[in-house]
Coordinates of C-alpha atoms in Angstrom, one line a residue:
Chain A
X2 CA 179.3 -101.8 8.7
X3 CA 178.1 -98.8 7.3
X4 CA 174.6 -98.8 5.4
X5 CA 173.7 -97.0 2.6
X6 CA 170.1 -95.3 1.8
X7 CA 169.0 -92.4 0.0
X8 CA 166.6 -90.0 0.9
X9 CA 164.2 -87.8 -0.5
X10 CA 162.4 -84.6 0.3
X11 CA 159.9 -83.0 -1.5
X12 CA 156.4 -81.1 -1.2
X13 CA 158.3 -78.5 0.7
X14 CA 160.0 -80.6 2.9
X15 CA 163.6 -79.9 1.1
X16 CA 163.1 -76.4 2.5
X17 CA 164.5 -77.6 5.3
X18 CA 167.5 -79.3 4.0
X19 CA 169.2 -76.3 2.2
X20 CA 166.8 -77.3 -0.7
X21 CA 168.4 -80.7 -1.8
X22 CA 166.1 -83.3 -2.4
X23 CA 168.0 -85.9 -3.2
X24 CA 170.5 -86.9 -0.6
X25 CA 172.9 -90.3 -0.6
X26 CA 173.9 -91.0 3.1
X27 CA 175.8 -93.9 4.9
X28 CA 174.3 -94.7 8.4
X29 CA 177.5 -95.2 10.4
X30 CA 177.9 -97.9 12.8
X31 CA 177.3 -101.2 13.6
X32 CA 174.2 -101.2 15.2
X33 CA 171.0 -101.9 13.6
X34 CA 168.8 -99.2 12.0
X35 CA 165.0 -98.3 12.4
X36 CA 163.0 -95.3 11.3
X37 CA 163.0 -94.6 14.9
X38 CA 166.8 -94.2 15.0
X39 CA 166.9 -92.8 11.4
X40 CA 164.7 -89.8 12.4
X41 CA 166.8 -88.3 15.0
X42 CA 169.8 -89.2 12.7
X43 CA 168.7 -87.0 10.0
X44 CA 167.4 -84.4 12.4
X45 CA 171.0 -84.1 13.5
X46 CA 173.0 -84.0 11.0
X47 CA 170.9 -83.2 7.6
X48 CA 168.3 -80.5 9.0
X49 CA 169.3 -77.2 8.7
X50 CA 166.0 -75.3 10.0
X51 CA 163.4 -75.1 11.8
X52 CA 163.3 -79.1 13.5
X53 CA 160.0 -78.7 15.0
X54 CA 158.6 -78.8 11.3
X55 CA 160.0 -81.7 10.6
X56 CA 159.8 -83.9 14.0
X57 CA 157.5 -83.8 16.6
X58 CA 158.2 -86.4 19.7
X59 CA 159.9 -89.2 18.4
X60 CA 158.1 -89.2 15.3
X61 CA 157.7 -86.7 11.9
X62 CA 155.6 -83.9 11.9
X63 CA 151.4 -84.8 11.1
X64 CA 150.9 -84.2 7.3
X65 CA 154.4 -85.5 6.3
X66 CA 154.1 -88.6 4.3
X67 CA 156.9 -90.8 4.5
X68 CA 157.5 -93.2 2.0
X69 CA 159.2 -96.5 2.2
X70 CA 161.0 -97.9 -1.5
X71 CA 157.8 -96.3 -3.2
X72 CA 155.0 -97.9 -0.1
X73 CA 153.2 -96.6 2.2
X74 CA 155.2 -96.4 5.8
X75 CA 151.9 -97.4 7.3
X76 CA 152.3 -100.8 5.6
X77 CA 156.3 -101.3 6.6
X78 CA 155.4 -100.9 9.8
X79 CA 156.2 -97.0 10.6
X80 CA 158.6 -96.6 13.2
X81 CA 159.8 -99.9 13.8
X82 CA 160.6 -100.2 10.2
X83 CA 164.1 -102.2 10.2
X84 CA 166.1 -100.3 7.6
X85 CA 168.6 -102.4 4.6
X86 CA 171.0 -101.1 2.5
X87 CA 170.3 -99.5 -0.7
X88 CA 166.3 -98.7 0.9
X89 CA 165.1 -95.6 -0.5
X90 CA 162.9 -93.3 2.3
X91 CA 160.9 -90.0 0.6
X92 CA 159.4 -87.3 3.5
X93 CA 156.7 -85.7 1.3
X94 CA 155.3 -82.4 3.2
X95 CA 151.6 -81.9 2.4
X96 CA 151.5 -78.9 4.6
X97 CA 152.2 -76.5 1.8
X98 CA 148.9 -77.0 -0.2
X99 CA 148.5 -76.3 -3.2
Chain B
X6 CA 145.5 -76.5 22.2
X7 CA 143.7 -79.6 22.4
X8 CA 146.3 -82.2 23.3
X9 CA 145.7 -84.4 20.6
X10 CA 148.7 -85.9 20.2
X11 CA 149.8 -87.0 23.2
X12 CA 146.6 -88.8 24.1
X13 CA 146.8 -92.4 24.2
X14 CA 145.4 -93.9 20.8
X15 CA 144.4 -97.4 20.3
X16 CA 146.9 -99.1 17.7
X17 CA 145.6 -99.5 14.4
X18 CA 149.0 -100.2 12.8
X19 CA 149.2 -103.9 13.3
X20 CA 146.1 -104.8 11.1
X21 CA 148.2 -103.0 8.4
X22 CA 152.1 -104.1 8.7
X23 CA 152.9 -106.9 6.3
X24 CA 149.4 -106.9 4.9
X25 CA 150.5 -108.5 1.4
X26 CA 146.9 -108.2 -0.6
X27 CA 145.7 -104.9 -2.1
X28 CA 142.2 -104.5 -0.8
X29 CA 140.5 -104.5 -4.0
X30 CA 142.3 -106.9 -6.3
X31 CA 143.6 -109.4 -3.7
X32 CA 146.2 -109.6 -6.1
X33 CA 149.2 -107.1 -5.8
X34 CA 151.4 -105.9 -2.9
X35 CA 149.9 -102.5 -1.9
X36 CA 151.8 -99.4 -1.7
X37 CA 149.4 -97.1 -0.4
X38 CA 147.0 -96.9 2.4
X39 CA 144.2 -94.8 2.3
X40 CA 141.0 -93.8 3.9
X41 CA 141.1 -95.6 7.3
X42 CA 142.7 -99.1 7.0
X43 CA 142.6 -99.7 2.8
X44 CA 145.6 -100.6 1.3
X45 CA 145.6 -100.2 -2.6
X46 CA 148.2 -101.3 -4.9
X47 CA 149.6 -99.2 -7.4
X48 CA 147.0 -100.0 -10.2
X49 CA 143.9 -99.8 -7.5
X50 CA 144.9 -96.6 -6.3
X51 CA 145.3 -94.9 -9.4
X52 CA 141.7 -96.1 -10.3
X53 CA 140.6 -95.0 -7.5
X54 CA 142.1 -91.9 -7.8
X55 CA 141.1 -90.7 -10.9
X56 CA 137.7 -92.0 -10.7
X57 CA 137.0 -90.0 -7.8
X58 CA 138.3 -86.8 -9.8
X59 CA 135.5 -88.3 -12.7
X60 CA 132.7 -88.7 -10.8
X61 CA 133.1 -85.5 -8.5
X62 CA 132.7 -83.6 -12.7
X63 CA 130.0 -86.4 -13.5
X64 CA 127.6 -86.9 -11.0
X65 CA 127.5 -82.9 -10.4
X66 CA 127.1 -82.3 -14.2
X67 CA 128.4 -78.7 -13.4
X68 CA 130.3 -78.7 -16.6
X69 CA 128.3 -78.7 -19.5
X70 CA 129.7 -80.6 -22.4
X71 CA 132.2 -78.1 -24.7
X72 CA 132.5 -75.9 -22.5
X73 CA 135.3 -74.0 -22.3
X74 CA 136.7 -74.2 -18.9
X75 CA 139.3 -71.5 -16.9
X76 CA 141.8 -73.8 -14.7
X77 CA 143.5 -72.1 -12.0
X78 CA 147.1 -73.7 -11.8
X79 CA 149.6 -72.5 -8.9
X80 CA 152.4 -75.3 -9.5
X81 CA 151.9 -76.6 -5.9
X82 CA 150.9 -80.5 -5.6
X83 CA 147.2 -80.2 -5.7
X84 CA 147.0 -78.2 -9.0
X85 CA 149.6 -80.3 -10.6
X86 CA 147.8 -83.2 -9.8
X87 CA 144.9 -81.5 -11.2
X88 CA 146.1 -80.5 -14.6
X89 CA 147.2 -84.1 -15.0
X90 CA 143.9 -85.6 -14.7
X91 CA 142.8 -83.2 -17.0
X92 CA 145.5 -84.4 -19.7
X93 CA 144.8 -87.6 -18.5
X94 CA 141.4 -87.3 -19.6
X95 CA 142.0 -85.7 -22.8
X96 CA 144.1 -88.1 -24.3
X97 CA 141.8 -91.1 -23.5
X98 CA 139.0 -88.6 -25.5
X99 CA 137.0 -88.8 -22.5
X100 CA 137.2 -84.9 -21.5
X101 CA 134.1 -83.3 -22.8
X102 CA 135.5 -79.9 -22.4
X103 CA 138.3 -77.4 -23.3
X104 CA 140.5 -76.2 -21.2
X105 CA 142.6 -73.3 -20.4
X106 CA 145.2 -72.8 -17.6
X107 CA 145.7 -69.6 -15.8
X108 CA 148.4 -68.6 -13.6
X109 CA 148.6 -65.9 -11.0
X110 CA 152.3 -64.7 -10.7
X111 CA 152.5 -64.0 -6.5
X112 CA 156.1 -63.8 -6.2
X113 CA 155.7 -59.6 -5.6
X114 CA 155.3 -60.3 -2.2
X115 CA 157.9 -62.2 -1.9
X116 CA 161.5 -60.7 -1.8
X117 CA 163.1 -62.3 -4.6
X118 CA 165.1 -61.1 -7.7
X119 CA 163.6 -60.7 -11.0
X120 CA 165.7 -63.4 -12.6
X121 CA 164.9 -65.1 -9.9
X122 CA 161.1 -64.7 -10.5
X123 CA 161.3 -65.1 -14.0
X124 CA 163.1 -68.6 -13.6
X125 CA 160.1 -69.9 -11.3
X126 CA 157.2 -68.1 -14.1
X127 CA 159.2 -69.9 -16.8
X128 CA 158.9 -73.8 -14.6
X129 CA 155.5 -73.0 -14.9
X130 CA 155.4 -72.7 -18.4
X131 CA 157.3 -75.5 -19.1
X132 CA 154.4 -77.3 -16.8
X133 CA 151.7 -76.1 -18.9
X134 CA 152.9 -76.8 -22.1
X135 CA 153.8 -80.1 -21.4
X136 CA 150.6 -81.2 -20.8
X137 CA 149.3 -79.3 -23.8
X138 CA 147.0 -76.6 -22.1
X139 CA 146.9 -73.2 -23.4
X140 CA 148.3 -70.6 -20.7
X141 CA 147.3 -67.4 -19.6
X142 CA 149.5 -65.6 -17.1
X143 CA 148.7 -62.5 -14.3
X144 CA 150.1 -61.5 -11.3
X145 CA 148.6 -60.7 -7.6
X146 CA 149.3 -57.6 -7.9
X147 CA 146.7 -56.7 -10.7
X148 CA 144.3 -57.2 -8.0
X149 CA 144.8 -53.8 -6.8
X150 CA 143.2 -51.6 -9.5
X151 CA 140.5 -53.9 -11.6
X152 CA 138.2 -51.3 -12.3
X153 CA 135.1 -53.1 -14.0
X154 CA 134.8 -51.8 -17.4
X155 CA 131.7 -49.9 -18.0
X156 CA 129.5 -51.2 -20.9
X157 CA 131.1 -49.8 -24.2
X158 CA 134.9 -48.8 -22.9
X159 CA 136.1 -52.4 -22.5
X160 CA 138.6 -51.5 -24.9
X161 CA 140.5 -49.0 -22.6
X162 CA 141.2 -50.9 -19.5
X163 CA 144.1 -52.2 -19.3
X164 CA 144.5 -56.3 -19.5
X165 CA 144.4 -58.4 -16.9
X166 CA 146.3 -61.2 -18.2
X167 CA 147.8 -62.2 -21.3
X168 CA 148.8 -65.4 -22.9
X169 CA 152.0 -67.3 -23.7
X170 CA 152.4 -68.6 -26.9
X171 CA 156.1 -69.3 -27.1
X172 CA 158.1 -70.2 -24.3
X173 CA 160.5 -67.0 -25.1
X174 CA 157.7 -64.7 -24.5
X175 CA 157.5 -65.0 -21.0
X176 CA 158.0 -62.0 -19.1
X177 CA 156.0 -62.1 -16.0
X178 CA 153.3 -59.1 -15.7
X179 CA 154.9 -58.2 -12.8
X180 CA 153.8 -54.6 -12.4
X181 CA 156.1 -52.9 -9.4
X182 CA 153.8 -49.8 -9.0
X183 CA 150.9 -52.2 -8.2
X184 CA 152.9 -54.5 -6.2
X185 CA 154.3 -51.9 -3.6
X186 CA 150.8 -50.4 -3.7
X187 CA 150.0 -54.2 -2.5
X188 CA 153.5 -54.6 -0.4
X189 CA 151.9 -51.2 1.8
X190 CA 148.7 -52.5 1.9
X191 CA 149.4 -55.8 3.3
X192 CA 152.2 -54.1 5.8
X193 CA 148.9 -52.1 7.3
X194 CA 147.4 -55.0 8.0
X195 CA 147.8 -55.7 11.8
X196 CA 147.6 -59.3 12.0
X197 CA 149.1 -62.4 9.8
X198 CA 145.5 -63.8 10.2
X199 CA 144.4 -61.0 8.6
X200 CA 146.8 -60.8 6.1
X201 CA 146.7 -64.1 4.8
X202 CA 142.8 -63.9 4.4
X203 CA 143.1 -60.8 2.3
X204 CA 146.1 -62.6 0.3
X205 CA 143.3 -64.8 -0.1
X206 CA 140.7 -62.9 -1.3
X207 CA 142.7 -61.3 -3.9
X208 CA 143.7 -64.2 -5.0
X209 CA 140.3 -65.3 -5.6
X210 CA 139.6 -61.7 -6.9
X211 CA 142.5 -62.4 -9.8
X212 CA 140.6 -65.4 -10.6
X213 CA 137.3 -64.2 -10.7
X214 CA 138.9 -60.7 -12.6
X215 CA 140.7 -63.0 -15.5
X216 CA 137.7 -65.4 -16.0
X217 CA 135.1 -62.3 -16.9
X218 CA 138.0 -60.1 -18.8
X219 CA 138.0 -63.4 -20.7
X220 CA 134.6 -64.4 -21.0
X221 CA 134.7 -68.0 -18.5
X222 CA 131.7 -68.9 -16.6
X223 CA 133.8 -71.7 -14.9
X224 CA 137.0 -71.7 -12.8
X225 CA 138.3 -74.9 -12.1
X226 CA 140.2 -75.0 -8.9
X227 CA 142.3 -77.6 -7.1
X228 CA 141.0 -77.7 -3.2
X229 CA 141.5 -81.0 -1.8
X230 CA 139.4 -82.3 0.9
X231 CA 142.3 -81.6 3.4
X232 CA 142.7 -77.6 2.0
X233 CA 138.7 -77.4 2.3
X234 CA 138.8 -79.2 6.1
X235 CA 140.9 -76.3 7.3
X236 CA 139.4 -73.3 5.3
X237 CA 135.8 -74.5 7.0
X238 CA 137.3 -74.6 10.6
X239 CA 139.4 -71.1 9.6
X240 CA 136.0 -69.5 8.3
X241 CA 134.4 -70.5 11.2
X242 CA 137.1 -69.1 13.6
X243 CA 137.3 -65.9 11.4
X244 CA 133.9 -64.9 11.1
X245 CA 133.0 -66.1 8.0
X246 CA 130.8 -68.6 9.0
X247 CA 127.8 -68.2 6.5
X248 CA 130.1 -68.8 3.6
X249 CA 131.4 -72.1 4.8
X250 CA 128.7 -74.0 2.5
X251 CA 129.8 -71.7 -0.7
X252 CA 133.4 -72.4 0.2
X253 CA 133.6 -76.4 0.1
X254 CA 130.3 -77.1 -2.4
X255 CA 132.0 -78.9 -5.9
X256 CA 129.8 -76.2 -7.4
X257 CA 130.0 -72.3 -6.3
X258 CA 127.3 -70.3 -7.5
X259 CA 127.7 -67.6 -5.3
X260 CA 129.6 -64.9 -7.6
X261 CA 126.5 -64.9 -9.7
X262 CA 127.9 -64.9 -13.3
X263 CA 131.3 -67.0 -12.5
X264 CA 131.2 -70.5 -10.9
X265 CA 134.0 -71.8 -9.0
X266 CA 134.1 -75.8 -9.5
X267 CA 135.8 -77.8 -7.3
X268 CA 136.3 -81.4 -9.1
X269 CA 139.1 -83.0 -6.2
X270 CA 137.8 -82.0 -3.2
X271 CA 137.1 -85.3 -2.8
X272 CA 140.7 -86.1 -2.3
X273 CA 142.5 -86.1 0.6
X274 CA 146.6 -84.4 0.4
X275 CA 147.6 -87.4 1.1
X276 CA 146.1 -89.4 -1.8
X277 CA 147.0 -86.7 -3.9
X278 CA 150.8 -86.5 -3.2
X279 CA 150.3 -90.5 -3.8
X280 CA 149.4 -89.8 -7.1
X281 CA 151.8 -87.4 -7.9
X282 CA 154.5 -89.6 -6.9
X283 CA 153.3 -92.6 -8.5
X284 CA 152.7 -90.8 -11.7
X285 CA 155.9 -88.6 -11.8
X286 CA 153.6 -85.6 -11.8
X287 CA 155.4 -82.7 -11.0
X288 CA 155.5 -79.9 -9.2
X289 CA 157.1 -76.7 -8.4
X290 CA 157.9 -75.4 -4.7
X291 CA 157.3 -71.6 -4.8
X292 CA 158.6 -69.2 -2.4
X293 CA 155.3 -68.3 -1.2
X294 CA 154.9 -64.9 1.9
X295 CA 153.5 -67.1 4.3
X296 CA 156.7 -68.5 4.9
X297 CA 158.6 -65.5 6.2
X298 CA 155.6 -65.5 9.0
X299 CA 156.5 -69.0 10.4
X300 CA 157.6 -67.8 13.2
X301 CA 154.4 -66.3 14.4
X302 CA 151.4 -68.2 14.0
X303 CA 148.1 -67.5 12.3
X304 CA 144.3 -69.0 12.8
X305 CA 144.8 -70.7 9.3
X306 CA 148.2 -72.2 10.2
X307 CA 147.1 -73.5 13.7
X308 CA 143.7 -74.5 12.3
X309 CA 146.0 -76.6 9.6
X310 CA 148.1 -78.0 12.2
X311 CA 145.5 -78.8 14.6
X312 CA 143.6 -80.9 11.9
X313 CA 147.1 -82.6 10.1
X314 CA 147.2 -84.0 14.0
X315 CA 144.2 -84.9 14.5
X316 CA 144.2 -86.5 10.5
X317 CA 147.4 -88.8 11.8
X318 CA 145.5 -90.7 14.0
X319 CA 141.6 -90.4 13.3
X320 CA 141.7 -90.5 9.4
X321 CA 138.1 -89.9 8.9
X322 CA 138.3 -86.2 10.2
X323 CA 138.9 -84.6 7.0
X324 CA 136.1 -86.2 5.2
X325 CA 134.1 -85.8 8.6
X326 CA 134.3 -81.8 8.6
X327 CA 133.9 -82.2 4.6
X328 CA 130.4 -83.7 4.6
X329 CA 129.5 -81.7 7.7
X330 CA 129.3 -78.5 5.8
X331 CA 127.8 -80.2 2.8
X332 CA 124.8 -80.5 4.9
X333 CA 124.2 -76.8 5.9
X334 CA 122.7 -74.9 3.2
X335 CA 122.6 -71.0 2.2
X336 CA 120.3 -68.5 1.6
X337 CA 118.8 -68.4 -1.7
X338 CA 121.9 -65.9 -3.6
X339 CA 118.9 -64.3 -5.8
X340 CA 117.3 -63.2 -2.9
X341 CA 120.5 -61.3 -1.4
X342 CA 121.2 -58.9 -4.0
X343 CA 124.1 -56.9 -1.7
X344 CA 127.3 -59.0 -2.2
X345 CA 130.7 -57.3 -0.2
X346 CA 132.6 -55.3 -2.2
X347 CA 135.5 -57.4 -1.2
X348 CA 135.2 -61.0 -1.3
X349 CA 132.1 -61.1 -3.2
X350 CA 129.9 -63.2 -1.4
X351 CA 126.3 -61.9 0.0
X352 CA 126.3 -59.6 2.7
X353 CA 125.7 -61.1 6.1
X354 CA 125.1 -58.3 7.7
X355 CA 121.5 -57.4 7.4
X356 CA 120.1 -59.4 10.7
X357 CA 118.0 -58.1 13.5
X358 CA 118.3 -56.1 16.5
X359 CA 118.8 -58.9 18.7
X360 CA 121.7 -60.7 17.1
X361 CA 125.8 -61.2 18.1
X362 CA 126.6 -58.9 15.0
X363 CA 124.2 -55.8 17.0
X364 CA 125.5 -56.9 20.1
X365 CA 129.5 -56.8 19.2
X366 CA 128.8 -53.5 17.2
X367 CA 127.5 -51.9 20.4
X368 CA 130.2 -52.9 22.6
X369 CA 132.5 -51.9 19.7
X370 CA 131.0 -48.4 20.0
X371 CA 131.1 -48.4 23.7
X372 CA 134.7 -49.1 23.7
X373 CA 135.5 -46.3 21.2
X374 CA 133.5 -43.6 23.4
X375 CA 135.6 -44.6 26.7
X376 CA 138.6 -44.0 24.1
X377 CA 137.5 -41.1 22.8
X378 CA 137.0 -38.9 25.5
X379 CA 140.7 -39.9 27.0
X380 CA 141.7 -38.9 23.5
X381 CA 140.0 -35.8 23.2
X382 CA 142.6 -33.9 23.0
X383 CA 145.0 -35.2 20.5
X384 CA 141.9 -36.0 18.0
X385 CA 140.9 -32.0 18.2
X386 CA 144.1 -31.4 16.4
X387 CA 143.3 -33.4 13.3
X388 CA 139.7 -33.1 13.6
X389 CA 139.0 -32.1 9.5
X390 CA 141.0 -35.3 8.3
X391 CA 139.7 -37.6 10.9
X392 CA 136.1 -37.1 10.5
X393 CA 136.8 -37.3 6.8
X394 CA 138.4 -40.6 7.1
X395 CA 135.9 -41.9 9.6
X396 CA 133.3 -41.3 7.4
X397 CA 135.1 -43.8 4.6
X398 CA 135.8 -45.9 7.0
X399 CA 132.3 -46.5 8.3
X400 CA 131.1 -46.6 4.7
X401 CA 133.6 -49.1 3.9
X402 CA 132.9 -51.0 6.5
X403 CA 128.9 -51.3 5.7
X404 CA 129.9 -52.7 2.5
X405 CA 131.6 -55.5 3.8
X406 CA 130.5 -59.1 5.2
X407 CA 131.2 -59.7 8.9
X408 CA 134.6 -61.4 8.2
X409 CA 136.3 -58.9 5.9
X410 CA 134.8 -56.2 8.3
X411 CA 137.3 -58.3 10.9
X412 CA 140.2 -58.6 8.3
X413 CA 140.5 -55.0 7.5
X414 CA 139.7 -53.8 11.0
X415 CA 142.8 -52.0 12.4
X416 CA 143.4 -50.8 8.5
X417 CA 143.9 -46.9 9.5
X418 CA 143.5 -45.9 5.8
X419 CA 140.8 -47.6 3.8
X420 CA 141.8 -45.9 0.6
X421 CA 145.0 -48.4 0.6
X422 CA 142.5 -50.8 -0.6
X423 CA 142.2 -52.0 -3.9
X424 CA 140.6 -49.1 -6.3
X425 CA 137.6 -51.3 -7.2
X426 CA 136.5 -52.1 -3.6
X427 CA 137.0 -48.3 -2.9
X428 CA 134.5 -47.6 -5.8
X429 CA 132.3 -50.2 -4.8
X430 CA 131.8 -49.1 -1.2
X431 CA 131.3 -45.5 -2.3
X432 CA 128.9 -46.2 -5.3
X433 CA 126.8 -47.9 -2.9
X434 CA 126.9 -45.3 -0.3
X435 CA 125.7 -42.9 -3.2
X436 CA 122.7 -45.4 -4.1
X437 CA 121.3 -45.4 -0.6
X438 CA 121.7 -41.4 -0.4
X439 CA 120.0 -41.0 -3.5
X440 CA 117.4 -43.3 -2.6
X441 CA 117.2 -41.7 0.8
X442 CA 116.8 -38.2 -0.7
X443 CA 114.1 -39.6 -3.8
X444 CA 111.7 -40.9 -0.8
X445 CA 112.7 -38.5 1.8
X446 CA 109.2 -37.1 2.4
X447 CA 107.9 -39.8 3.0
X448 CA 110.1 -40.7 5.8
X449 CA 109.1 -40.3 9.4
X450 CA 110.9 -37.9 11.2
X451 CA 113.8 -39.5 13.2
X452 CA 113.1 -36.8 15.8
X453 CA 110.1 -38.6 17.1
X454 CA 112.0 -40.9 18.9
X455 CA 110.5 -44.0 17.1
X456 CA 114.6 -45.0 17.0
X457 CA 115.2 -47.2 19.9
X458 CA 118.3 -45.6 21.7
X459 CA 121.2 -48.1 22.5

């Protein structure tokens, strides 16, 4: 069973994906979904650029804020967050300044 | 690099998953975790938020009630967050001042179309008059020739900046002459480090230009704590060390007759793309030069990278380096009348005989002699124009602070430089000569040997 999210990029971070910000993706499969699994995921088949600004390790880049249905990742548990269908994840860059 | 990341760092994350309170209210879920372990709801945080913007203008008292304030505004997340306290403020009646938004047009450097740049001008105005802020416009490139009007012939030079009054009106002052004059100077330049520092300077330059043209004693600007963390380190790395304390104070005094103020420095990026998200401010992502360079790194890129890492898992390093270089203090600005003629701030270059500056000056020296006389030949050829350009060069050079000395080094032709710094340099080479010649006889003779030799 597929599960359906949208994600967001901003602060710079759509730069990377051919400048859309908004994207509406199905996660394919059956097996369960964690930030951990998402990141690689999107790394492969969203990012057009330049990977290495976006993830570093197993994790995203320091000074991307990543945003979980409007909270803090910190408080959803980062990487281990379990994704549902319909959540809503935002990468904001706040490498660009300003 | 230091190998931050990969370091083993204690866990701090289960104190924070499933936390259900908002530290402050006990109340609401929080959404936002700040500082080192404080999560704030949604109502806390923009509190929090926009009273530390309040108190940062408050408890300075930099501001002087009506004044008329300049507000630099580049579209990016900082600024935009800025401009909405500002409206923020204004429509609860609370902002004692006036404000006016200015906007420096950078997009010459970049290669885009004019449409193109016209599109991202007009975003900005859109910005602007939405919150209800009068606009002025400029462009980089005007940085090139501001000639300071004389006293009485104000009239003739041309303007720096103009305003929008009607959202039809905008055509960028993009001025191409100016901007390829810029383009070939910044192409001179032999490293991105040194390049994005100059880009830098002019910017400020712009700023610094408009606000006098225009009569402004105050430029607001929208550093945050994180932007002000990695200029201090970047100053340091780059020479620039003794303006570190100018660079992050709330209130810079050092331009003399123009203050540059500094109300959310207290604010982390983080917090500030927090708010912006929470508040639907927006923002615009402009093309900006910096990214063509990705590929090769500069000091400020690494230095920004560095501290993002190190920010991830130790979140008091930003506010750390912050209140570091509140505590070092400056020289007394009255008592340093020479400022550079490039960035403005008081010359650093007046130390003893025993100092790093003497000491990297002589080896400088020694280095060009061992070049020289491999050289010999080829330099005889062009001998006239060389000695000519030396001579500018070295008087440019004593006209500049230690780190723009280091950002225009390798600049073969100091006359690419903006016309004002130009003047600058060689109005103050005149004013020692003539001072030199006035008290000549009552100099010793150099003869005498009373000149230690190096």
């Amino acid at each position: 069973m597929a599960v359906p999210i949208t994600l967001e990029f901003s602060g710079g971070a759509e730069l990377l994906f051919a400048n859309q910000k908004k994207h509406s993706i199905e996660l394919p499969g059956s097996q369960k979904w964690d930030v951990k699994s998402l990141l690689p995921w999107i790394r492969d088949n969203l990012l057009q650029e330049r990977p290495e600004l976006f993830m570093q390790g197993d994790t995203v880049r320091p000074g991307i804020l990543v945003l979980v249905n409007d909270a803090d990742w910190e408080l959803m548990g980062e990487l281990e967050y379990e994704i549902q269908p319909n959540d809503k994840i935002v990468f904001i860059s706040t490498l660009h300044g300003g | 690099m230091c190998s931050v990341q990969e370091e083993a760092i204690p866990q701090q994350l289960n104190q924070l998953t499933g936390k259900l309170q908002c530290v402050k209210c006990r109340r609401d879920v929080p959404v936002v975790v700040t500082r080192v372990n404080d999560a704030f709801c949604q109502d806390c945080f923009l509190v929090y938020a926009v009273h530390k913007f309040r108190s940062a203008i408050g408890k300075s008292k930099v501001i002087v009630p009506k004044e008329h304030v300049l507000v630099a505004y580049s579209g990016g997340p900082a600024s935009s967050a800025l401009l909405h306290f500002l409206q923020e403020g204004k429509k609860e009646g609370k902002l004692r001042f006036t404000v006016t938004v200015v906007h420096i047009d950078e997009l010459a450097l970049v290669s885009v179309s004019d449409k193109e740049r016209q599109e991202k001008v007009q975003e900005v105005v859109e910005i602007v008059q939405q919150r209800g802020f009068p606009l002025l416009l400029t462009s980089l490139e005007c940085a090139m020739d501001m000639v300071k009007p004389e006293a009485g012939e104000s009239s003739q030079a041309p303007e720096m900046c103009k305003e929008v009054t009607s959202e039809k009106e905008v055509d960028a002052l993009a001025n191409p002459d100016k901007g390829d004059k810029l383009k070939k100077l910044l192409d001179s330049l032999p490293s991105i480090s040194a390049k994005e520092e100059f880009i830098r300077v002019l910017r400020n330059q712009v700023l610094l230009g408009v606000a006098r043209e225009r009569g402004f004693t105050k430029v607001v600007v929208g550093d945050t704590a994180t932007a002000l963390s990695v200029r201090i380190m970047t100053d340091m790395a780059k020479g620039k060390g003794s303006q570190v304390s100018f660079d992050t104070t709330i209130g810079d005094k050092r331009y003399g007759d123009v203050m540059v103020v500094r109300p959310i420095r207290d604010l982390n990026m983080k917090e500030v793309e927090a708010y912006n998200r929470l508040q639907n401010v927006e923002s615009i992502s402009i093309p900006h030069i910096a990214d063509q360079w990705h590929k090769s790194n500069s000091i400020e890129q690494l230095t920004a990278h560095f501290i993002h890492g190190l920010q991830e898992n130790f979140p008091s390093t930003v506010p750390n380096i912050v209140r570091t270089s509140d505590k070092l203090g400056h020289q007394d600005i009255e008592s340093l009348p020479e400022k550079c003629s490039l960035c403005e701030s008081p010359l650093d270059t007046d130390v003893g005989e025993a100092s790093a500056l003497r000491a990297v000056e002589v080896c400088e020296r020694l280095l060009q002699k061992d070049g020289a006389s491999r050289s010999q030949s080829q330099a005889a050829q062009s001998s006239d124009c060389t000695q000519h350009d030396r001579v500018a060069a070295d008087n440019m050079k004593a006209s500049l602070c230690y780190g723009c000395r280091l950002t225009v080094k390798g600049l073969r032709d100091v006359s690419l430089l903006p016309t004002h710094v130009v003047q600058k340099s060689q109005s103050r080479c005149l004013s020692r000569d003539e001072m030199r010649a006035q008290i000549s006889e009552f100099l010793l003779d150099d003869e005498n040997g009373d000149t230690p030799n190096s």
